Amino acid sequence: MSVRIAVGAQWGDEGKGKIIDLLSSEADLVVRSQGGANAGHTVKISDKKFILHMIPSGVLNKNTVSAIGNGVVFDYDSFISELDTLKKTGINPDGRLFISPYAHVVMPYHKELDRAAENCRKNKIGTTFKGIGPAYQDKISRCGIRVVDVLDAEYFPVVLKNNIEAKNHIFEKIYGEKNKLDYDKTYKNCIEKFEIVKKYVKDVSLLIEESLENKKSILFEGAQGTLLDIDYGTYPYVTSSNTTSGGVCTGTGISPTKIDSVIGVMKAYTTRVGNGPFVTELNDEAGKHLQSVGCEVGATTGRQRRCGWFDALIARYSSRINGLSSLALTKIDVLGGLDKIKVCVGYKYKGNILTEFPPVSNILEKCEPVYEELDGWKEDISDIKEYKDLPENVRKYIDYIEKISKVPVEIVSVGPERNQSIFK
Ligand code: GDP
Ligand code: IMO
Ligand code: MG
């Protein structure tokens, strides 16, 4: 029995989907705690590739129960479409997939507001347009609509009408669009979709408690990454939830005293999709290598990911904020073929060298990386199954990352497939 959190240690897309799928063979329950359909978690099993946005990545293991916690902003369109795709592929999660009644619902107007706000922003965040910011905004403003509210025939029309009226006011006064939202259409669409959703609704905190009582193993699936956290990320170029391990307790209803360990999913280099500072970003041949060999294209937006060297300041920061017990180091195969590999060990800022990550975009934009250089390797490592069989320079790179991150590497991922994983 174990209770583990897997969290993204950089700017998202670290390979959480792959690692969650791998670890879920040992987990009875996989739970998502935050974010929404902005997540794009890829799981590759032989010739089949799944990209999950709403449904936890544990769903592909037929013995694992999957749950969406109250901290998630629930996108019912995305949920239904994923469910449909899974069922068409022969995976039927009915009876082992649940959604918390207390999760806030992403309404179609949240997506419209996301787009309208982003279009007006001078310094664009580069959001996914999945309505994440506006849905969390409503939650914090105490006018949001939860799953339980949609299912309440008396309350839903009242709260929806209030919201449509308030949002129409915003569209008219701020964006110059009169009577943009139609109550009847929105109501009908949502009620129809919830006919499908309602059978999956179950109190996730109770489900977790039952699982703990029955000595089951639980895995919490992080979305996004540490540097996209609303409090600890590169604000304002962040998402609107707590993507770090602390968010798991408030986002699912598990107590902090029940968590055994936190595994940080970390790429062997760094990527970022969307705008904001990125000290080790590369705009040279090495950057092109990481982008093309790593197939670095956003799973949700299809945008090219920005690529750069591994950043030890980020690794240590992530370890501190999340309390990382170990690392799943992913995509190390992508570094193969490079003569030299650099690792950032400090930032030059106003004549000083910073050795701790400053979570301030204004400072980060003015920082220059200080690198140490390691020797690369030419071998293809994607079929290697045992740690001892990895080429010497790969092992040296992993040792170096462990040393500067101060976190032990538990899993080395050498390809997108389940079986391309080495337990160190
Ligand atoms: P997530 O959001 O953290 O789940 O990551 P994404 O799925 O958005 O992006 C990770 C991408 O890298 C996906 O295309 C994965 O299939 C792929 N991937 C994961 N681990 C590895 C690995 O070790 N090596 C390679 N080459 N690809 C990987
Ligand atoms: P996974 O779970 C990478 C980024 C967006 C943008 C910022 C805010 O697949 O790792 P939002 O739509 O959340 O308001 O956008 O956050 N972003 C992600 N980047 N991976 C993700 O999820 C992301 N989810 C949001 O690109 O910069
Ligand atoms: Mg992703």
Coordinates of C-alpha atoms and ligand atoms in Angstrom, one line a residue:
M1 CA 0.0 0.0 0.0
S2 CA 1.4 3.4 -0.9
V3 CA 0.1 6.9 -1.4
R4 CA 2.1 8.8 -4.0
I5 CA 1.9 12.1 -5.8
A6 CA 3.4 12.5 -9.3
V7 CA 4.0 16.1 -10.1
G8 CA 5.4 18.0 -13.1
A9 CA 8.7 19.5 -12.0
Q10 CA 9.2 22.1 -14.8
W11 CA 6.7 23.9 -17.1
G12 CA 4.4 20.9 -17.9
D13 CA 4.6 18.2 -20.6
E14 CA 7.4 16.4 -18.7
G15 CA 5.9 13.0 -19.6
K16 CA 3.5 12.7 -16.7
G17 CA 1.0 10.7 -18.8
K18 CA 3.6 8.1 -19.6
I19 CA 4.9 7.9 -15.9
I20 CA 1.3 7.8 -14.4
D21 CA 0.4 5.0 -16.8
L22 CA 3.5 3.1 -15.8
L23 CA 3.0 3.6 -12.1
S24 CA -0.7 2.9 -12.3
S25 CA -0.1 -0.8 -12.8
E26 CA 0.7 -0.7 -9.0
A27 CA -2.1 1.7 -8.1
D28 CA -5.7 0.8 -7.3
L29 CA -6.8 4.4 -7.6
V30 CA -5.5 7.3 -9.7
V31 CA -6.8 10.8 -8.9
R32 CA -6.5 14.2 -10.6
S33 CA -6.6 17.2 -8.3
Q34 CA -6.3 20.3 -10.4
G35 CA -6.3 21.9 -13.8
G36 CA -8.7 21.0 -16.5
A37 CA -8.7 20.2 -20.2
N38 CA -5.6 22.4 -20.6
A39 CA -3.7 19.3 -19.7
G40 CA -2.6 17.0 -22.5
H41 CA -1.2 13.7 -21.1
T42 CA 0.1 11.3 -23.7
V43 CA 0.1 7.5 -23.1
K44 CA 1.6 5.3 -25.8
I45 CA 0.9 1.6 -25.7
S46 CA 2.3 -0.3 -28.7
D47 CA 0.7 1.2 -31.8
K48 CA -2.0 3.1 -29.9
K49 CA -1.5 6.7 -28.7
F50 CA -4.0 8.3 -26.2
I51 CA -4.0 12.0 -25.4
L52 CA -6.0 12.5 -22.2
H53 CA -7.1 16.0 -21.2
M54 CA -9.8 15.3 -18.5
I55 CA -9.7 11.6 -17.7
P56 CA -6.8 10.4 -15.5
S57 CA -4.1 8.6 -17.3
G58 CA -4.6 5.5 -15.0
V59 CA -7.8 4.7 -17.0
L60 CA -5.8 2.6 -19.5
N61 CA -5.1 0.0 -16.8
K62 CA -8.3 -1.9 -16.6
N63 CA -7.8 -2.8 -12.9
T64 CA -7.3 0.9 -11.8
V65 CA -10.1 3.2 -10.6
S66 CA -9.8 6.8 -11.9
A67 CA -11.2 9.8 -10.2
I68 CA -11.4 13.6 -10.9
G69 CA -11.2 15.5 -7.7
N70 CA -13.0 18.7 -6.6
G71 CA -9.9 20.9 -7.4
V72 CA -10.3 20.1 -11.2
V73 CA -12.3 22.4 -13.4
F74 CA -14.5 19.9 -15.1
D75 CA -14.9 20.3 -18.9
Y76 CA -17.9 18.1 -19.7
D77 CA -17.4 18.3 -23.5
S78 CA -13.8 17.1 -23.2
F79 CA -14.8 14.4 -20.8
I80 CA -17.6 13.0 -23.0
S81 CA -15.4 13.1 -26.1
E82 CA -12.6 11.2 -24.3
L83 CA -15.0 8.7 -22.9
D84 CA -16.3 8.1 -26.4
T85 CA -12.8 7.6 -27.9
L86 CA -11.8 5.2 -25.1
K87 CA -15.0 3.1 -25.6
K88 CA -14.4 3.0 -29.3
T89 CA -10.9 1.6 -28.6
G90 CA -12.4 -1.1 -26.4
I91 CA -11.7 0.5 -23.1
N92 CA -14.8 0.9 -21.0
P93 CA -14.2 2.7 -17.8
D94 CA -17.8 2.5 -16.6
G95 CA -17.9 1.5 -12.9
R96 CA -14.3 2.6 -12.4
L97 CA -14.3 6.3 -13.3
F98 CA -15.7 9.0 -11.0
I99 CA -16.0 12.7 -10.9
S100 CA -16.4 14.7 -7.7
P101 CA -19.7 16.6 -7.3
Y102 CA -17.7 19.5 -5.9
A103 CA -15.6 20.1 -9.0
H104 CA -16.4 23.4 -10.7
V105 CA -17.8 23.2 -14.2
V106 CA -16.1 24.8 -17.2
M107 CA -19.1 26.4 -19.0
P108 CA -18.9 27.3 -22.7
Y109 CA -18.8 31.0 -21.8
H110 CA -15.6 30.4 -19.8
K111 CA -13.8 29.5 -23.0
E112 CA -15.2 32.6 -24.8
L113 CA -14.0 34.8 -21.9
D114 CA -10.6 33.1 -22.0
R115 CA -10.2 34.0 -25.7
A116 CA -11.6 37.5 -25.3
A117 CA -9.3 38.3 -22.3
E118 CA -6.2 36.8 -24.0
N119 CA -6.9 38.8 -27.2
C120 CA -7.0 42.0 -25.2
R121 CA -3.9 41.3 -23.2
K122 CA -0.8 43.4 -24.0
N123 CA 1.5 40.7 -22.6
K124 CA -0.2 37.5 -23.8
I125 CA 0.1 34.5 -21.5
G126 CA -0.5 32.1 -24.4
T127 CA -3.3 30.2 -22.7
T128 CA -4.8 27.1 -24.1
F129 CA -8.3 28.7 -24.5
K130 CA -9.8 25.9 -22.5
G131 CA -11.6 28.4 -20.2
I132 CA -9.3 27.6 -17.2
G133 CA -8.6 31.1 -15.9
P134 CA -12.3 32.3 -16.1
A135 CA -13.6 29.1 -14.5
Y136 CA -11.2 29.4 -11.5
Q137 CA -12.0 33.1 -11.4
D138 CA -15.7 32.3 -10.9
K139 CA -14.8 29.7 -8.2
I140 CA -12.8 32.2 -6.3
S141 CA -15.4 34.9 -6.9
R142 CA -18.0 32.5 -5.4
C143 CA -20.3 32.6 -8.5
G144 CA -19.1 29.3 -10.1
I145 CA -21.2 26.3 -10.9
R146 CA -20.2 22.9 -9.5
V147 CA -21.2 19.5 -10.8
V148 CA -23.6 19.1 -7.9
D149 CA -25.2 22.4 -8.8
V150 CA -25.9 21.3 -12.4
L151 CA -27.6 18.2 -11.0
D152 CA -29.9 20.3 -8.8
A153 CA -33.0 21.0 -10.9
E154 CA -34.1 23.9 -8.7
Y155 CA -30.8 25.6 -8.2
F156 CA -29.1 25.2 -11.6
P157 CA -31.5 27.5 -13.6
V158 CA -31.1 30.2 -10.9
V159 CA -27.3 30.2 -10.8
L160 CA -27.0 29.8 -14.5
K161 CA -29.3 32.8 -15.2
N162 CA -27.3 34.9 -12.8
N163 CA -24.1 34.0 -14.5
I164 CA -25.4 34.5 -18.1
E165 CA -26.6 37.9 -17.1
A166 CA -23.3 38.9 -15.4
K167 CA -21.2 37.5 -18.3
N168 CA -23.4 39.2 -20.9
H169 CA -22.7 42.4 -19.1
I170 CA -19.0 41.8 -19.3
F171 CA -19.2 41.0 -23.0
E172 CA -21.2 44.1 -23.7
K173 CA -19.3 46.6 -21.5
I174 CA -15.8 45.3 -22.0
Y175 CA -15.7 43.6 -25.3
G176 CA -18.5 45.5 -27.1
E177 CA -20.6 42.3 -27.9
K178 CA -24.3 42.7 -27.0
N179 CA -26.5 39.7 -25.9
K180 CA -23.7 37.3 -26.7
L181 CA -24.8 34.4 -24.5
D182 CA -28.2 32.7 -24.7
Y183 CA -29.6 31.2 -21.5
D184 CA -31.9 28.6 -23.1
K185 CA -29.2 27.3 -25.4
T186 CA -26.6 27.1 -22.7
Y187 CA -29.1 25.4 -20.2
K188 CA -30.3 22.8 -22.7
N189 CA -26.8 21.9 -23.9
C190 CA -25.5 21.5 -20.3
I191 CA -28.5 19.5 -19.1
E192 CA -28.2 17.1 -22.1
K193 CA -24.5 16.5 -21.6
F194 CA -25.0 15.9 -17.9
E195 CA -27.4 13.1 -18.7
I196 CA -24.2 11.3 -19.8
V197 CA -22.1 12.7 -16.9
K198 CA -24.3 12.0 -14.0
K199 CA -23.7 8.4 -13.5
Y200 CA -20.0 9.0 -12.9
V201 CA -20.6 11.4 -10.0
K202 CA -19.3 10.2 -6.6
D203 CA -17.7 11.8 -3.6
V204 CA -14.0 11.5 -4.3
S205 CA -12.8 12.3 -0.8
L206 CA -15.0 9.4 0.5
L207 CA -13.7 7.1 -2.2
I208 CA -10.1 8.0 -1.1
E209 CA -11.0 7.3 2.5
E210 CA -12.5 3.9 1.6
S211 CA -9.4 3.0 -0.4
L212 CA -7.1 3.9 2.5
E213 CA -9.2 1.8 4.9
N214 CA -8.9 -1.1 2.5
K215 CA -5.1 -0.6 2.3
K216 CA -5.2 0.2 -1.4
S217 CA -2.5 2.1 -3.3
I218 CA -3.3 5.6 -4.5
L219 CA -1.5 7.7 -7.1
F220 CA -2.3 11.4 -7.6
E221 CA -1.8 12.7 -11.1
G222 CA -0.4 16.2 -11.3
A223 CA -1.3 18.4 -14.3
Q224 CA 0.8 21.2 -15.7
G225 CA 4.1 21.8 -13.8
T226 CA 5.7 23.5 -10.8
L227 CA 6.6 26.7 -12.8
L228 CA 3.0 27.1 -14.0
D229 CA 1.7 27.1 -10.4
I230 CA -0.4 30.2 -9.6
D231 CA 1.7 30.8 -6.4
Y232 CA 5.1 29.4 -7.1
G233 CA 5.3 29.7 -10.9
T234 CA 6.6 32.4 -13.2
Y235 CA 3.7 34.7 -12.5
P236 CA 1.8 36.0 -14.4
Y237 CA 2.8 33.5 -17.1
V238 CA 1.2 30.6 -15.2
T239 CA -2.0 28.7 -15.1
S240 CA -4.8 29.4 -12.5
S241 CA -4.3 26.4 -10.1
N242 CA -1.8 25.0 -7.6
T243 CA 0.0 22.6 -9.7
T244 CA 2.5 21.7 -6.9
S245 CA 2.0 18.8 -4.4
G246 CA 0.3 21.0 -1.8
G247 CA -2.7 21.3 -4.2
V248 CA -3.4 17.6 -4.0
C249 CA -4.9 17.8 -0.5
T250 CA -7.2 20.7 -1.2
G251 CA -8.0 19.4 -4.6
T252 CA -9.1 15.9 -3.6
G253 CA -9.9 15.8 0.1
I254 CA -7.0 13.7 1.3
S255 CA -5.2 14.7 4.4
P256 CA -1.4 15.7 4.2
T257 CA -0.6 13.1 6.9
K258 CA -1.6 10.3 4.5
I259 CA 0.9 11.1 1.7
D260 CA 3.9 8.8 1.6
S261 CA 6.0 10.2 -1.2
V262 CA 6.2 12.7 -4.1
I263 CA 7.8 11.8 -7.4
G264 CA 8.8 14.7 -9.7
V265 CA 8.5 14.1 -13.4
M266 CA 11.3 15.9 -15.0
K267 CA 12.6 16.1 -18.5
A268 CA 16.3 15.6 -19.1
Y269 CA 16.2 19.1 -20.7
T270 CA 13.6 21.8 -20.4
T271 CA 10.6 22.8 -22.5
R272 CA 7.9 25.5 -22.3
V273 CA 4.8 26.1 -24.3
G274 CA 3.2 29.5 -24.1
N275 CA 4.9 32.8 -23.1
G276 CA 7.0 33.8 -20.2
P277 CA 10.7 33.8 -19.2
F278 CA 12.9 30.8 -20.0
V279 CA 16.5 31.3 -19.0
T280 CA 18.0 28.3 -20.7
E281 CA 16.0 28.6 -24.0
L282 CA 18.0 27.7 -27.1
N283 CA 17.6 29.2 -30.5
D284 CA 20.4 27.3 -32.1
E285 CA 21.1 23.9 -33.6
A286 CA 21.0 22.2 -30.2
G287 CA 17.5 23.7 -29.6
K288 CA 16.4 22.4 -33.1
H289 CA 17.7 19.0 -32.2
L290 CA 15.7 18.9 -28.9
Q291 CA 12.6 20.2 -30.7
S292 CA 12.7 17.8 -33.6
V293 CA 14.1 14.6 -32.0
G294 CA 11.9 15.2 -28.9
C295 CA 8.8 15.8 -31.2
E296 CA 8.2 18.8 -28.9
V297 CA 4.7 19.8 -30.1
G298 CA 2.0 20.7 -27.5
A299 CA -0.5 17.8 -26.9
T300 CA -3.4 20.2 -26.3
T301 CA -2.7 23.1 -28.6
G302 CA -0.4 21.7 -31.3
R303 CA 2.0 24.6 -30.8
Q304 CA 5.7 24.0 -31.0
R305 CA 7.3 23.8 -27.6
R306 CA 10.3 26.1 -26.8
C307 CA 13.3 24.0 -25.8
G308 CA 16.4 24.6 -23.7
W309 CA 19.1 22.9 -21.5
F310 CA 18.4 21.3 -18.1
D311 CA 18.2 23.9 -15.3
A312 CA 19.5 22.8 -11.9
L313 CA 18.0 25.9 -10.2
I314 CA 14.5 24.8 -11.4
A315 CA 15.1 21.3 -10.2
R316 CA 16.1 22.3 -6.7
Y317 CA 13.3 24.8 -6.5
S318 CA 10.8 22.2 -7.6
S319 CA 12.2 19.8 -5.0
R320 CA 11.8 22.4 -2.3
I321 CA 8.3 23.4 -3.1
N322 CA 7.0 19.8 -3.8
G323 CA 9.1 17.9 -1.3
L324 CA 10.3 15.6 -4.0
S325 CA 11.3 12.1 -2.8
S326 CA 12.5 10.9 -6.2
L327 CA 12.6 11.8 -9.8
A328 CA 11.3 10.2 -13.0
L329 CA 13.8 11.5 -15.5
T330 CA 12.2 11.5 -18.9
K331 CA 13.3 11.8 -22.6
I332 CA 16.9 11.3 -21.9
D333 CA 17.0 9.4 -25.2
V334 CA 16.4 12.7 -27.0
L335 CA 19.9 14.0 -25.9
G336 CA 21.6 11.2 -27.8
G337 CA 23.7 12.4 -30.7
L338 CA 24.7 15.7 -29.2
D339 CA 28.5 16.2 -28.7
K340 CA 28.2 18.2 -25.6
I341 CA 25.3 18.6 -23.1
K342 CA 25.0 21.7 -21.0
V343 CA 23.4 22.1 -17.6
C344 CA 22.6 25.5 -16.1
V345 CA 24.0 25.9 -12.6
G346 CA 23.5 29.6 -12.0
Y347 CA 22.0 32.8 -13.3
K348 CA 24.0 35.9 -14.0
Y349 CA 21.9 38.8 -12.8
K350 CA 23.1 42.4 -12.4
G351 CA 26.7 41.4 -11.9
N352 CA 25.9 38.7 -9.4
I353 CA 25.4 34.9 -9.7
L354 CA 22.1 33.6 -8.4
T355 CA 22.1 30.0 -7.3
E356 CA 18.5 29.8 -6.2
F357 CA 15.5 30.2 -8.6
P358 CA 13.9 33.6 -8.3
P359 CA 10.1 33.1 -9.2
V360 CA 9.8 36.6 -10.6
S361 CA 9.4 36.9 -14.3
N362 CA 10.9 40.4 -14.4
I363 CA 14.1 39.2 -12.9
L364 CA 14.2 35.9 -14.9
E365 CA 13.9 37.9 -18.2
K366 CA 17.2 39.6 -17.3
C367 CA 19.1 36.5 -16.2
E368 CA 21.9 34.9 -18.3
P369 CA 22.6 31.2 -17.8
V370 CA 25.8 29.9 -16.3
Y371 CA 26.6 26.5 -17.7
E372 CA 28.6 23.4 -16.9
E373 CA 29.3 21.1 -19.8
L374 CA 29.1 17.3 -20.0
D375 CA 30.1 14.9 -22.7
G376 CA 27.3 13.5 -24.9
W377 CA 26.8 10.0 -26.3
K378 CA 26.0 8.7 -29.8
E379 CA 24.3 5.4 -28.9
D380 CA 20.6 4.8 -29.3
I381 CA 19.4 3.9 -25.7
S382 CA 15.7 3.5 -26.4
D383 CA 15.8 -0.3 -26.1
I384 CA 17.9 -0.5 -23.0
K385 CA 16.1 -2.2 -20.1
E386 CA 18.8 -2.3 -17.3
Y387 CA 20.5 0.7 -15.7
K388 CA 23.9 -1.0 -15.9
D389 CA 23.6 -1.3 -19.7
L390 CA 23.3 2.4 -20.3
P391 CA 26.4 4.0 -21.8
E392 CA 28.8 5.5 -19.3
N393 CA 28.1 9.1 -20.4
V394 CA 24.4 8.6 -19.9
R395 CA 25.0 7.3 -16.3
K396 CA 27.4 10.2 -15.7
Y397 CA 24.7 12.7 -16.8
I398 CA 22.1 11.0 -14.5
D399 CA 24.6 11.0 -11.6
Y400 CA 25.2 14.7 -12.2
I401 CA 21.5 15.5 -12.2
E402 CA 21.0 13.6 -9.0
K403 CA 23.9 15.5 -7.4
I404 CA 22.9 19.0 -8.4
S405 CA 19.1 18.4 -7.9
K406 CA 19.7 16.7 -4.6
V407 CA 17.0 14.2 -5.4
P408 CA 17.6 10.5 -6.3
V409 CA 16.5 9.3 -9.8
E410 CA 14.0 6.4 -9.5
I411 CA 12.9 6.0 -13.0
V412 CA 14.8 6.7 -16.3
S413 CA 12.5 7.0 -19.3
V414 CA 14.1 6.2 -22.6
G415 CA 11.1 6.4 -24.9
P416 CA 7.4 7.1 -25.0
E417 CA 6.2 3.5 -24.5
R418 CA 5.4 1.9 -21.2
N419 CA 8.2 -0.6 -21.5
Q420 CA 10.8 2.0 -22.4
S421 CA 11.4 2.6 -18.7
I422 CA 14.3 1.7 -16.4
F423 CA 13.9 1.4 -12.6
K424 CA 17.2 2.6 -11.2
Ligands
GDP1 P1 2.6 15.4 -20.0 O1 1.7 16.5 -20.2 O2 3.5 15.6 -18.9 O3 1.8 14.1 -19.8 O4 3.5 15.2 -21.3 P2 3.0 15.2 -22.8 O5 2.3 14.0 -23.1 O6 2.3 16.5 -23.1 O7 4.4 15.3 -23.6 C1 5.3 14.3 -23.4 C2 5.7 13.8 -24.8 O8 6.9 13.0 -24.7 C3 4.6 12.8 -25.3 O9 4.6 12.9 -26.7 C4 5.2 11.4 -24.8 O10 4.7 10.4 -25.6 C5 6.6 11.7 -25.0 N1 7.5 10.9 -24.1 C6 7.3 10.7 -22.8 N2 8.4 10.1 -22.2 C7 9.3 10.0 -23.2 C8 10.7 9.5 -23.3 O11 11.2 9.1 -22.3 N3 11.3 9.6 -24.5 C9 10.7 10.1 -25.6 N4 11.4 10.2 -26.7 N5 9.4 10.6 -25.6 C10 8.7 10.5 -24.4
IMO2 P1 0.2 19.3 -19.0 O1 -0.7 18.8 -17.9 C1 2.2 22.8 -20.7 C2 0.3 26.7 -20.1 C3 -0.2 27.4 -21.3 C4 0.0 28.8 -20.9 C5 -0.3 28.8 -19.4 C6 -1.7 29.2 -19.1 O2 -0.1 18.7 -20.4 O3 1.6 19.4 -18.6 P2 -4.1 28.0 -19.3 O4 -4.8 27.6 -20.5 O5 -3.8 27.0 -18.2 O6 -4.7 29.3 -18.7 O7 -2.7 28.5 -19.9 O8 -0.1 27.5 -19.0 N1 -0.2 25.3 -19.9 C7 0.5 24.2 -20.1 N2 1.8 24.0 -20.6 N3 1.5 21.7 -20.3 C8 0.3 21.8 -19.8 O9 -0.4 20.8 -19.2 C9 -0.3 23.1 -19.7 N4 -1.5 23.6 -19.2 C10 -1.4 25.0 -19.4 O10 0.5 27.0 -22.5 O11 1.3 29.2 -21.1
MG3 MG 1.1 17.8 -21.8

